Amino acid sequence: MTIRALHVASELYPFLKTGGLADVAGALPAALVERGADVRVLLPGFPAVAAGLHDVRPVAQLGRRFDAPGVTLEQGTLPSNGLIVYMIRAATLYDRPGNPYLNDELVPYGDNAQRFALLGWVAAQLAQQLDPAWSPQIVHAHDWHAGLAAYLKAAERQQGRAPARSVFTVHNLAYQGVFPAQQFGQLGLPDDFFSMQGVEFYGQLSFLKAGLYYSDRITTVSPTYAREIQTLAQGGGLDGLLRSRAHDLSGILNGVDYTVWSPANDALLEHRYTATRLAGKLACKEALQKRFGLAQKSDALLFGLVSRLTEQKGLDLLLETVPEIVKRGGQLVVFGTGDPALENDLKRVAQTHPESVAVELGFDEKLAHTIIAGSNVVAVPSRFEPCGLTQLYALAYGSRCRSCIAWADSRTPWWMHRLKISPRISPPGSSSMISRRAA
Ligand code: ADP
Ligand code: GLC
């Protein structure tokens, strides 16, 4: 029997991408189709999605939802492989160019709770025959944006049977979709869902917790991360819940889409190569040095870094090593976008060593491929990495990969700063290990 599964995500390569989530959302459904599953995808109708889909046609009129008028569900196909993609049209919520989560000042949109509640709600409707032609048996949601499997649970309670089984995949527990408790009232969920046995998280509302709590199965993107997120240091305040669900939690290592990421047939590279015909790799390195104005030295060890510039990615650790890299005759190319303070620090270092260090800010798929192919070493100084597709790409491109997972257990876990809570000494495993500090 063919399994019918609906993947629910907020970004998908090649339409819209801020990181590896988009790569997985673009590659996994197609890989499952190849193995005989009947898979479709549900996305918010961001401008890049609406512009990229082919053969778009309406599926259902949904009226006013989450304060957005005239919401409709449409379906189209992914031009590269014909995959069927459902898209939610809600102009007031989604018709915003650029980053899908943040405004121009890099601040999360004030209505993100509604924007992504609509995504979870439509997924649950699709499981209840919203599209008469197709309905999923499995709703597979990715990260907090798709976390409201709670709508499926609410439907199950109403109907006495589950409309579909649910899988929730954690790509990164650091992004939790936490909102003020007052916003719960706008979600249309049963009142008792706002409790510790539900979507409540330290007095707030958490979409990530909703996904972890209400889904039938939880997966994450590597076996190691599946273990790490059950610890206090890496559990983002959800380690207790994850430990209690350990039997439903599996770590499955991400795969690579070799039709996109392979130096032998990479359409974005000027020069191609294989493990046995490496001339192209040298040409990629020379082109990279030229592109970034670095000294044209074929024997200089060239480090490349392509990354979101966030605390997770350990750029500060890399900055500490720059003098040593330069002293030893190495070169460094950094390309990314994110935290303005990190961007400035990186720019400063590049100005100090113009022959050896180049930094460019931005997001560009071609340049990302160019750097991964042209580097001798791809640097991944991440503090933690749930999977890290960049390392896998580096391996495929014969670019040695250096990671430095520099998490110090003795320090206060990152998520405690975020939630303004401090650790205090309690028996291990007790949920009272976390105490709230007045904001
Ligand atoms: P994460 O998902 O945490 O960002 P991964 O290593 O799993 O980390 O995936 C990152 C993906 O985003 C890779 O496809 C990488 O090439 C891409 N990427 C990161 N920064 C940029 C950028 N500035 N321009 C283009 N692609 C980028
Ligand atoms: C996340 C993680 C990254 C992972 C990617 C795809 O953004 O930070 O490690 O590879 O998702 O699953």
Short mmCIF file of C-alpha atoms and ligand atoms in Angstrom, two decimals:
data_model
loop_
_atom_site.label_atom_id
_atom_site.label_comp_id
_atom_site.label_asym_id
_atom_site.label_seq_id
_atom_site.Cartn_x
_atom_site.Cartn_y
_atom_site.Cartn_z
CA MET A 1 0.00 0.00 0.00
CA THR A 2 1.28 3.46 -0.86
CA ILE A 3 1.67 5.79 2.11
CA ARG A 4 0.20 9.25 1.68
CA ALA A 5 2.23 11.86 3.57
CA LEU A 6 2.00 15.62 3.77
CA HIS A 7 5.21 17.48 4.62
CA VAL A 8 4.62 20.84 6.27
CA ALA A 9 7.40 23.43 6.31
CA SER A 10 8.02 27.16 6.17
CA GLU A 11 10.82 27.14 3.59
CA LEU A 12 11.82 24.96 0.66
CA TYR A 13 14.78 25.03 -1.71
CA PRO A 14 14.81 26.32 -4.46
CA PHE A 15 12.04 28.80 -3.62
CA LEU A 16 12.92 30.19 -0.26
CA LYS A 17 15.81 29.31 2.03
CA THR A 18 17.43 30.61 5.18
CA GLY A 19 19.30 27.39 6.04
CA GLY A 20 19.39 23.61 5.90
CA LEU A 21 15.68 23.24 6.70
CA ALA A 22 14.91 24.40 3.17
CA ASP A 23 17.37 21.90 1.70
CA VAL A 24 15.68 19.04 3.55
CA ALA A 25 12.16 20.23 2.74
CA GLY A 26 13.19 20.37 -0.93
CA ALA A 27 14.96 17.01 -1.03
CA LEU A 28 13.20 14.63 1.38
CA PRO A 29 9.70 14.58 -0.17
CA ALA A 30 11.14 13.87 -3.62
CA ALA A 31 13.37 11.12 -2.20
CA LEU A 32 10.31 9.52 -0.57
CA VAL A 33 8.37 9.73 -3.83
CA GLU A 34 11.23 7.90 -5.54
CA ARG A 35 10.78 5.14 -2.97
CA GLY A 36 7.12 4.82 -3.85
CA ALA A 37 5.40 7.07 -1.29
CA ASP A 38 2.65 9.49 -2.28
CA VAL A 39 4.01 12.74 -0.85
CA ARG A 40 2.85 16.32 -1.05
CA VAL A 41 4.09 19.48 0.65
CA LEU A 42 2.27 22.36 2.34
CA LEU A 43 3.89 25.82 2.43
CA PRO A 44 2.81 29.35 3.32
CA GLY A 45 2.27 31.40 0.17
CA PHE A 46 5.31 33.65 0.51
CA PRO A 47 6.01 35.67 -2.67
CA ALA A 48 8.94 33.44 -3.70
CA VAL A 49 6.76 30.32 -3.38
CA ALA A 50 3.90 31.84 -5.36
CA ALA A 51 6.33 32.98 -8.07
CA GLY A 52 8.13 29.62 -8.32
CA LEU A 53 5.27 27.12 -8.49
CA HIS A 54 3.98 25.91 -11.84
CA ASP A 55 0.39 25.10 -12.84
CA VAL A 56 -1.15 26.78 -9.82
CA ARG A 57 -4.88 26.20 -9.31
CA PRO A 58 -7.32 26.77 -6.44
CA VAL A 59 -8.25 23.92 -4.10
CA ALA A 60 -10.45 25.50 -1.42
CA GLN A 61 -11.74 28.85 -0.19
CA LEU A 62 -11.13 29.19 3.53
CA GLY A 63 -12.60 32.64 4.19
CA ARG A 64 -11.36 34.68 7.12
CA ARG A 65 -8.83 32.79 9.25
CA PHE A 66 -6.56 34.05 12.01
CA ASP A 67 -7.70 37.58 11.21
CA ALA A 68 -6.61 37.25 7.57
CA PRO A 69 -9.39 37.84 5.02
CA GLY A 70 -9.91 35.75 1.89
CA VAL A 71 -7.59 32.86 2.74
CA THR A 72 -7.40 30.26 -0.03
CA LEU A 73 -5.61 26.98 -0.55
CA GLU A 74 -3.99 26.47 -3.93
CA GLN A 75 -1.88 23.74 -5.40
CA GLY A 76 0.95 23.79 -7.91
CA THR A 77 3.98 21.78 -8.88
CA LEU A 78 7.68 22.07 -8.28
CA PRO A 79 9.19 22.74 -11.73
CA SER A 80 12.25 20.51 -11.16
CA ASN A 81 10.41 17.28 -10.33
CA GLY A 82 6.65 17.79 -10.55
CA LEU A 83 6.14 17.37 -6.78
CA ILE A 84 2.70 18.64 -5.77
CA VAL A 85 2.86 21.58 -3.39
CA TYR A 86 -0.12 23.09 -1.56
CA MET A 87 0.26 26.79 -0.87
CA ILE A 88 -1.78 28.89 1.55
CA ARG A 89 -2.66 32.26 0.09
CA ALA A 90 -3.23 34.82 2.81
CA ALA A 91 -1.98 38.15 1.50
CA THR A 92 -2.05 39.99 4.83
CA LEU A 93 0.01 37.28 6.53
CA TYR A 94 2.41 36.04 3.88
CA ASP A 95 2.75 38.56 1.08
CA ARG A 96 6.00 39.97 2.48
CA PRO A 97 9.24 39.68 0.51
CA GLY A 98 12.56 38.70 2.07
CA ASN A 99 13.08 36.73 5.25
CA PRO A 100 10.01 34.64 6.08
CA TYR A 101 10.27 35.25 9.83
CA LEU A 102 11.85 38.68 10.35
CA ASN A 103 11.13 42.21 9.21
CA ASP A 104 13.72 44.56 7.67
CA GLU A 105 15.07 45.41 11.13
CA LEU A 106 15.60 41.68 11.72
CA VAL A 107 12.82 41.65 14.32
CA PRO A 108 10.32 38.74 14.27
CA TYR A 109 6.99 39.80 12.78
CA GLY A 110 4.49 40.65 15.51
CA ASP A 111 1.89 38.31 14.00
CA ASN A 112 4.11 35.23 13.65
CA ALA A 113 1.83 33.25 15.96
CA GLN A 114 -1.10 33.74 13.58
CA ARG A 115 1.05 33.29 10.46
CA PHE A 116 2.26 29.89 11.54
CA ALA A 117 -0.87 28.79 13.38
CA LEU A 118 -2.57 29.04 10.00
CA LEU A 119 0.03 26.64 8.59
CA GLY A 120 -0.68 24.03 11.30
CA TRP A 121 -4.42 24.55 11.03
CA VAL A 122 -4.50 24.05 7.24
CA ALA A 123 -2.39 20.89 7.62
CA ALA A 124 -5.03 19.51 9.99
CA GLN A 125 -7.80 20.50 7.52
CA LEU A 126 -6.01 18.66 4.72
CA ALA A 127 -5.99 15.59 6.95
CA GLN A 128 -9.79 16.02 7.16
CA GLN A 129 -10.53 15.96 3.41
CA LEU A 130 -10.16 19.69 2.72
CA ASP A 131 -8.97 18.56 -0.71
CA PRO A 132 -11.55 15.97 -1.90
CA ALA A 133 -8.94 14.57 -4.31
CA TRP A 134 -6.22 13.78 -1.75
CA SER A 135 -5.75 13.57 1.99
CA PRO A 136 -2.71 12.46 3.96
CA GLN A 137 -2.47 9.53 6.32
CA ILE A 138 0.62 11.11 7.85
CA VAL A 139 1.25 14.77 8.55
CA HIS A 140 5.00 15.30 8.79
CA ALA A 141 5.78 18.72 10.25
CA HIS A 142 9.19 20.41 10.31
CA ASP A 143 10.32 22.74 13.12
CA TRP A 144 8.24 25.09 15.23
CA HIS A 145 6.63 26.87 12.27
CA ALA A 146 4.69 23.70 11.58
CA GLY A 147 4.45 22.74 15.25
CA LEU A 148 0.73 23.01 15.76
CA ALA A 149 -0.01 19.29 15.51
CA ALA A 150 -2.29 20.36 18.33
CA TYR A 151 -4.95 21.02 15.66
CA LEU A 152 -4.86 17.35 14.72
CA LYS A 153 -5.26 16.41 18.38
CA ALA A 154 -8.17 18.83 18.74
CA ALA A 155 -9.85 17.24 15.71
CA GLU A 156 -9.25 13.76 17.13
CA ARG A 157 -10.91 14.78 20.37
CA GLN A 158 -13.93 16.15 18.50
CA GLN A 159 -14.33 13.21 16.13
CA GLY A 160 -13.25 10.39 18.41
CA ARG A 161 -10.61 9.27 15.91
CA ALA A 162 -7.33 10.67 14.63
CA PRO A 163 -7.65 12.28 11.17
CA ALA A 164 -4.01 11.33 10.49
CA ARG A 165 -0.91 10.20 12.31
CA SER A 166 1.69 12.88 12.94
CA VAL A 167 5.48 13.07 12.78
CA PHE A 168 7.37 16.12 14.00
CA THR A 169 10.99 16.68 13.00
CA VAL A 170 13.25 18.92 15.06
CA HIS A 171 15.83 20.56 12.84
CA ASN A 172 16.98 22.94 15.51
CA LEU A 173 15.69 23.08 19.07
CA ALA A 174 17.11 26.59 19.48
CA TYR A 175 14.20 28.01 17.51
CA GLN A 176 11.13 27.50 19.62
CA GLY A 177 8.31 29.72 18.44
CA VAL A 178 7.60 31.16 21.88
CA PHE A 179 4.85 33.79 22.17
CA PRO A 180 3.09 35.62 24.99
CA ALA A 181 0.39 33.54 26.68
CA GLN A 182 -2.28 36.07 25.64
CA GLN A 183 -1.87 34.97 22.03
CA PHE A 184 -3.16 31.50 22.86
CA GLY A 185 -6.73 32.83 22.72
CA GLN A 186 -6.29 33.66 19.02
CA LEU A 187 -5.43 30.08 18.04
CA GLY A 188 -8.87 28.51 18.43
CA LEU A 189 -7.54 25.52 20.36
CA PRO A 190 -9.37 23.93 23.33
CA ASP A 191 -8.69 25.95 26.51
CA ASP A 192 -7.12 23.03 28.36
CA PHE A 193 -4.35 22.77 25.72
CA PHE A 194 -2.74 25.73 27.47
CA SER A 195 -1.21 23.70 30.27
CA MET A 196 2.04 22.00 31.15
CA GLN A 197 0.53 18.94 29.43
CA GLY A 198 0.18 20.94 26.24
CA VAL A 199 1.49 24.10 24.64
CA GLU A 200 2.36 26.06 27.80
CA PHE A 201 6.08 26.67 28.31
CA TYR A 202 7.24 28.65 31.33
CA GLY A 203 4.07 30.68 31.29
CA GLN A 204 4.30 31.33 27.57
CA LEU A 205 3.02 29.64 24.45
CA SER A 206 5.46 27.42 22.52
CA PHE A 207 4.80 26.07 19.04
CA LEU A 208 7.84 23.83 19.34
CA LYS A 209 6.49 22.26 22.51
CA ALA A 210 3.14 21.80 20.78
CA GLY A 211 4.89 19.77 18.07
CA LEU A 212 6.85 17.72 20.57
CA TYR A 213 3.91 17.14 22.87
CA TYR A 214 1.09 16.36 20.45
CA SER A 215 2.83 14.49 17.62
CA ASP A 216 2.72 10.70 17.50
CA ARG A 217 6.40 10.40 16.62
CA ILE A 218 9.35 12.78 16.90
CA THR A 219 12.43 12.62 14.75
CA THR A 220 15.51 14.76 14.65
CA VAL A 221 18.27 15.16 12.14
CA SER A 222 21.02 12.96 13.60
CA PRO A 223 21.28 10.18 16.19
CA THR A 224 23.71 12.31 18.23
CA TYR A 225 21.32 15.25 18.37
CA ALA A 226 18.52 12.90 19.45
CA ARG A 227 20.65 12.11 22.50
CA GLU A 228 21.83 15.69 23.05
CA ILE A 229 18.37 17.21 23.18
CA GLN A 230 17.50 14.93 26.06
CA THR A 231 20.18 16.62 28.19
CA LEU A 232 19.87 19.75 30.31
CA ALA A 233 22.66 21.50 28.38
CA GLN A 234 21.13 21.02 24.93
CA GLY A 235 17.49 20.40 25.68
CA GLY A 236 16.33 23.99 25.36
CA GLY A 237 14.15 23.59 28.45
CA LEU A 238 12.36 20.67 26.77
CA ASP A 239 14.75 17.90 27.77
CA GLY A 240 12.32 16.56 30.39
CA LEU A 241 9.53 16.28 27.82
CA LEU A 242 11.92 14.72 25.31
CA ARG A 243 13.14 12.17 27.83
CA SER A 244 9.56 11.27 28.66
CA ARG A 245 9.01 10.68 24.93
CA ALA A 246 12.28 8.84 24.35
CA HIS A 247 10.44 5.79 22.97
CA ASP A 248 8.84 7.91 20.26
CA LEU A 249 12.02 9.85 19.41
CA SER A 250 14.50 8.80 16.71
CA GLY A 251 17.55 10.49 15.25
CA ILE A 252 17.79 9.97 11.49
CA LEU A 253 20.78 11.51 9.75
CA ASN A 254 19.90 13.95 6.96
CA GLY A 255 20.80 12.95 3.45
CA VAL A 256 22.29 15.05 0.67
CA ASP A 257 20.51 15.78 -2.59
CA TYR A 258 23.31 14.87 -5.00
CA THR A 259 21.39 16.29 -7.93
CA VAL A 260 22.07 19.70 -6.35
CA TRP A 261 25.29 19.10 -4.40
CA SER A 262 27.80 17.15 -6.48
CA PRO A 263 31.02 18.61 -7.93
CA ALA A 264 30.72 16.34 -10.98
CA ASN A 265 27.48 17.91 -12.22
CA ASP A 266 26.94 21.07 -10.16
CA ALA A 267 25.20 23.51 -12.48
CA LEU A 268 26.30 26.46 -10.32
CA LEU A 269 30.04 25.81 -10.71
CA GLU A 270 32.28 27.21 -13.45
CA HIS A 271 34.56 24.16 -13.24
CA ARG A 272 33.50 20.62 -12.37
CA TYR A 273 35.54 17.77 -11.00
CA THR A 274 35.47 14.29 -9.54
CA ALA A 275 37.63 12.41 -7.04
CA THR A 276 39.79 11.12 -9.89
CA ARG A 277 39.79 14.26 -12.08
CA LEU A 278 40.74 17.01 -9.66
CA ALA A 279 41.98 19.72 -12.05
CA GLY A 280 38.58 21.39 -11.80
CA LYS A 281 38.95 21.72 -8.04
CA LEU A 282 42.18 23.68 -8.42
CA ALA A 283 40.47 25.89 -11.01
CA CYS A 284 37.63 26.46 -8.51
CA LYS A 285 40.16 27.48 -5.87
CA GLU A 286 41.91 29.92 -8.22
CA ALA A 287 38.57 31.42 -9.25
CA LEU A 288 37.58 31.78 -5.60
CA GLN A 289 40.82 33.58 -4.70
CA LYS A 290 40.30 35.91 -7.67
CA ARG A 291 36.62 36.52 -6.87
CA PHE A 292 37.51 37.58 -3.32
CA GLY A 293 40.71 39.51 -4.15
CA LEU A 294 42.98 37.15 -2.24
CA ALA A 295 46.61 36.48 -3.21
CA GLN A 296 46.69 33.94 -6.08
CA LYS A 297 48.69 31.30 -4.23
CA SER A 298 47.89 27.71 -5.10
CA ASP A 299 49.74 26.39 -2.05
CA ALA A 300 47.97 28.59 0.51
CA LEU A 301 45.57 26.50 2.57
CA LEU A 302 42.20 28.12 1.84
CA PHE A 303 39.52 27.94 4.52
CA GLY A 304 35.93 28.65 3.45
CA LEU A 305 32.93 29.35 5.63
CA VAL A 306 29.33 29.65 4.43
CA SER A 307 26.91 30.15 7.23
CA ARG A 308 24.09 31.86 8.95
CA LEU A 309 25.90 34.35 11.18
CA THR A 310 24.43 33.46 14.56
CA GLU A 311 25.82 32.59 17.97
CA GLN A 312 25.23 28.89 17.24
CA LYS A 313 27.68 28.93 14.36
CA GLY A 314 30.70 29.90 16.51
CA LEU A 315 32.04 32.73 14.34
CA ASP A 316 33.63 34.29 17.41
CA LEU A 317 35.68 31.11 17.81
CA LEU A 318 36.81 31.38 14.22
CA LEU A 319 37.77 35.04 14.69
CA GLU A 320 40.11 34.02 17.49
CA THR A 321 42.00 31.73 15.11
CA VAL A 322 42.43 34.23 12.27
CA PRO A 323 45.87 35.58 13.35
CA GLU A 324 47.20 32.00 13.47
CA ILE A 325 45.72 31.13 10.05
CA VAL A 326 47.30 34.25 8.55
CA LYS A 327 50.63 33.70 10.32
CA ARG A 328 50.86 30.23 8.85
CA GLY A 329 50.17 31.48 5.33
CA GLY A 330 46.54 30.37 5.19
CA GLN A 331 43.60 32.21 3.67
CA LEU A 332 39.99 32.58 4.76
CA VAL A 333 36.78 33.36 2.89
CA VAL A 334 33.64 34.01 4.93
CA PHE A 335 30.20 34.39 3.37
CA GLY A 336 27.00 34.75 5.31
CA THR A 337 24.41 36.97 6.81
CA GLY A 338 22.81 37.41 10.19
CA ASP A 339 23.77 39.08 13.46
CA PRO A 340 24.94 42.67 12.65
CA ALA A 341 27.53 42.63 15.48
CA LEU A 342 29.15 39.47 14.06
CA GLU A 343 28.98 40.93 10.57
CA ASN A 344 30.91 44.01 11.77
CA ASP A 345 33.53 41.95 13.62
CA LEU A 346 34.11 39.87 10.51
CA LYS A 347 34.40 42.92 8.27
CA ARG A 348 36.97 44.43 10.63
CA VAL A 349 39.13 41.30 10.53
CA ALA A 350 39.00 41.27 6.72
CA GLN A 351 40.15 44.90 6.61
CA THR A 352 43.12 44.03 8.83
CA HIS A 353 44.26 41.17 6.54
CA PRO A 354 43.10 42.09 3.01
CA GLU A 355 45.46 39.65 1.25
CA SER A 356 44.45 36.68 3.32
CA VAL A 357 40.93 37.22 4.67
CA ALA A 358 37.81 38.12 2.69
CA VAL A 359 34.33 38.59 4.08
CA GLU A 360 31.18 39.11 2.08
CA LEU A 361 27.73 39.56 3.53
CA GLY A 362 24.65 38.21 1.81
CA PHE A 363 22.78 35.08 0.81
CA ASP A 364 23.49 33.56 -2.58
CA GLU A 365 23.22 29.92 -3.59
CA LYS A 366 25.79 30.11 -6.40
CA LEU A 367 28.39 31.75 -4.20
CA ALA A 368 27.79 29.14 -1.48
CA HIS A 369 28.56 26.34 -3.99
CA THR A 370 31.57 28.28 -5.32
CA ILE A 371 33.08 28.59 -1.83
CA ILE A 372 32.45 24.99 -0.80
CA ALA A 373 34.03 23.75 -4.04
CA GLY A 374 36.96 26.18 -4.07
CA SER A 375 38.08 25.78 -0.46
CA ASN A 376 40.63 23.28 0.77
CA VAL A 377 38.95 23.23 4.15
CA VAL A 378 35.38 24.13 5.03
CA ALA A 379 35.25 25.58 8.53
CA VAL A 380 32.26 24.76 10.72
CA PRO A 381 33.06 26.17 14.14
CA SER A 382 29.51 25.57 15.42
CA ARG A 383 28.83 25.52 19.15
CA PHE A 384 26.27 22.83 18.43
CA GLU A 385 25.01 21.36 15.18
CA PRO A 386 21.85 19.23 14.98
CA CYS A 387 23.14 17.71 11.73
CA GLY A 388 25.03 20.23 9.66
CA LEU A 389 24.46 19.79 5.96
CA THR A 390 27.41 22.06 5.24
CA GLN A 391 29.83 19.40 6.55
CA LEU A 392 28.17 16.78 4.35
CA TYR A 393 28.45 19.05 1.32
CA ALA A 394 32.14 19.68 2.14
CA LEU A 395 32.74 15.93 2.13
CA ALA A 396 31.06 15.58 -1.25
CA TYR A 397 33.25 18.38 -2.66
CA GLY A 398 36.53 16.94 -1.37
CA SER A 399 36.92 19.97 0.88
CA ARG A 400 38.18 18.73 4.23
CA CYS A 401 35.89 19.77 6.98
CA ARG A 402 36.97 21.11 10.34
CA SER A 403 34.36 21.37 13.04
CA CYS A 404 34.86 22.55 16.52
CA ILE A 405 31.93 21.76 18.71
CA ALA A 406 32.91 23.99 21.55
CA TRP A 407 30.08 23.69 23.97
CA ALA A 408 31.15 23.93 27.59
CA ASP A 409 28.76 22.05 29.82
CA SER A 410 29.82 24.06 32.81
CA ARG A 411 28.37 27.25 31.38
CA THR A 412 24.74 28.21 31.62
CA PRO A 413 22.97 26.58 28.65
CA TRP A 414 22.19 28.99 25.79
CA TRP A 415 18.46 28.53 26.14
CA MET A 416 18.43 29.66 29.75
CA HIS A 417 19.71 33.10 28.74
CA ARG A 418 16.99 33.26 26.12
CA LEU A 419 14.21 32.41 28.56
CA LYS A 420 15.78 34.52 31.32
CA ILE A 421 16.02 31.57 33.67
CA SER A 422 19.01 30.46 35.69
CA PRO A 423 20.18 27.00 36.70
CA ARG A 424 20.00 25.98 40.33
CA ILE A 425 21.07 22.82 41.97
CA SER A 426 18.42 20.11 42.08
CA PRO A 427 18.40 16.37 41.63
CA PRO A 428 19.26 15.46 38.02
CA GLY A 429 16.23 14.78 35.90
CA SER A 430 13.95 16.83 38.08
CA SER A 431 11.96 19.43 36.19
CA SER A 432 12.61 21.83 39.04
CA MET A 433 16.22 22.08 37.85
CA ILE A 434 15.07 25.19 36.13
CA SER A 435 13.92 28.16 38.08
CA ARG A 436 12.52 31.28 36.62
CA ARG A 437 14.29 34.56 37.16
CA ALA A 438 12.25 37.72 37.25
CA ALA A 439 12.55 39.36 33.85
P1 ADP B 1 21.70 25.47 9.24
O1 ADP B 1 20.52 24.78 8.74
O2 ADP B 1 21.82 25.48 10.72
O3 ADP B 1 21.86 26.84 8.69
P2 ADP B 1 23.23 23.53 7.63
O4 ADP B 1 24.70 23.39 7.54
O5 ADP B 1 22.46 22.30 7.87
O6 ADP B 1 23.01 24.63 8.77
O7 ADP B 1 22.63 24.17 6.31
C1 ADP B 1 22.97 25.44 5.86
C2 ADP B 1 22.49 25.59 4.44
O8 ADP B 1 22.33 27.00 4.18
C3 ADP B 1 23.48 25.10 3.42
O9 ADP B 1 22.77 24.74 2.23
C4 ADP B 1 24.33 26.34 3.16
O10 ADP B 1 25.01 26.31 1.93
C5 ADP B 1 23.26 27.40 3.17
N1 ADP B 1 23.71 28.75 3.48
C6 ADP B 1 24.08 29.26 4.68
N2 ADP B 1 24.41 30.55 4.55
C7 ADP B 1 24.27 30.85 3.24
C8 ADP B 1 24.46 32.04 2.47
N3 ADP B 1 24.87 33.18 3.04
N4 ADP B 1 24.19 31.99 1.15
C9 ADP B 1 23.77 30.84 0.56
N5 ADP B 1 23.59 29.69 1.23
C10 ADP B 1 23.82 29.70 2.55
C1 GLC B 2 18.99 23.10 11.16
C2 GLC B 2 20.27 22.73 11.85
C3 GLC B 2 21.24 22.00 10.97
C4 GLC B 2 20.55 20.95 10.13
C5 GLC B 2 19.43 21.61 9.34
C6 GLC B 2 18.69 20.66 8.44
O1 GLC B 2 18.88 24.39 10.76
O2 GLC B 2 20.90 23.84 12.48
O3 GLC B 2 22.26 21.40 11.76
O4 GLC B 2 21.46 20.35 9.24
O5 GLC B 2 18.50 22.18 10.21
O6 GLC B 2 18.10 19.61 9.15
#
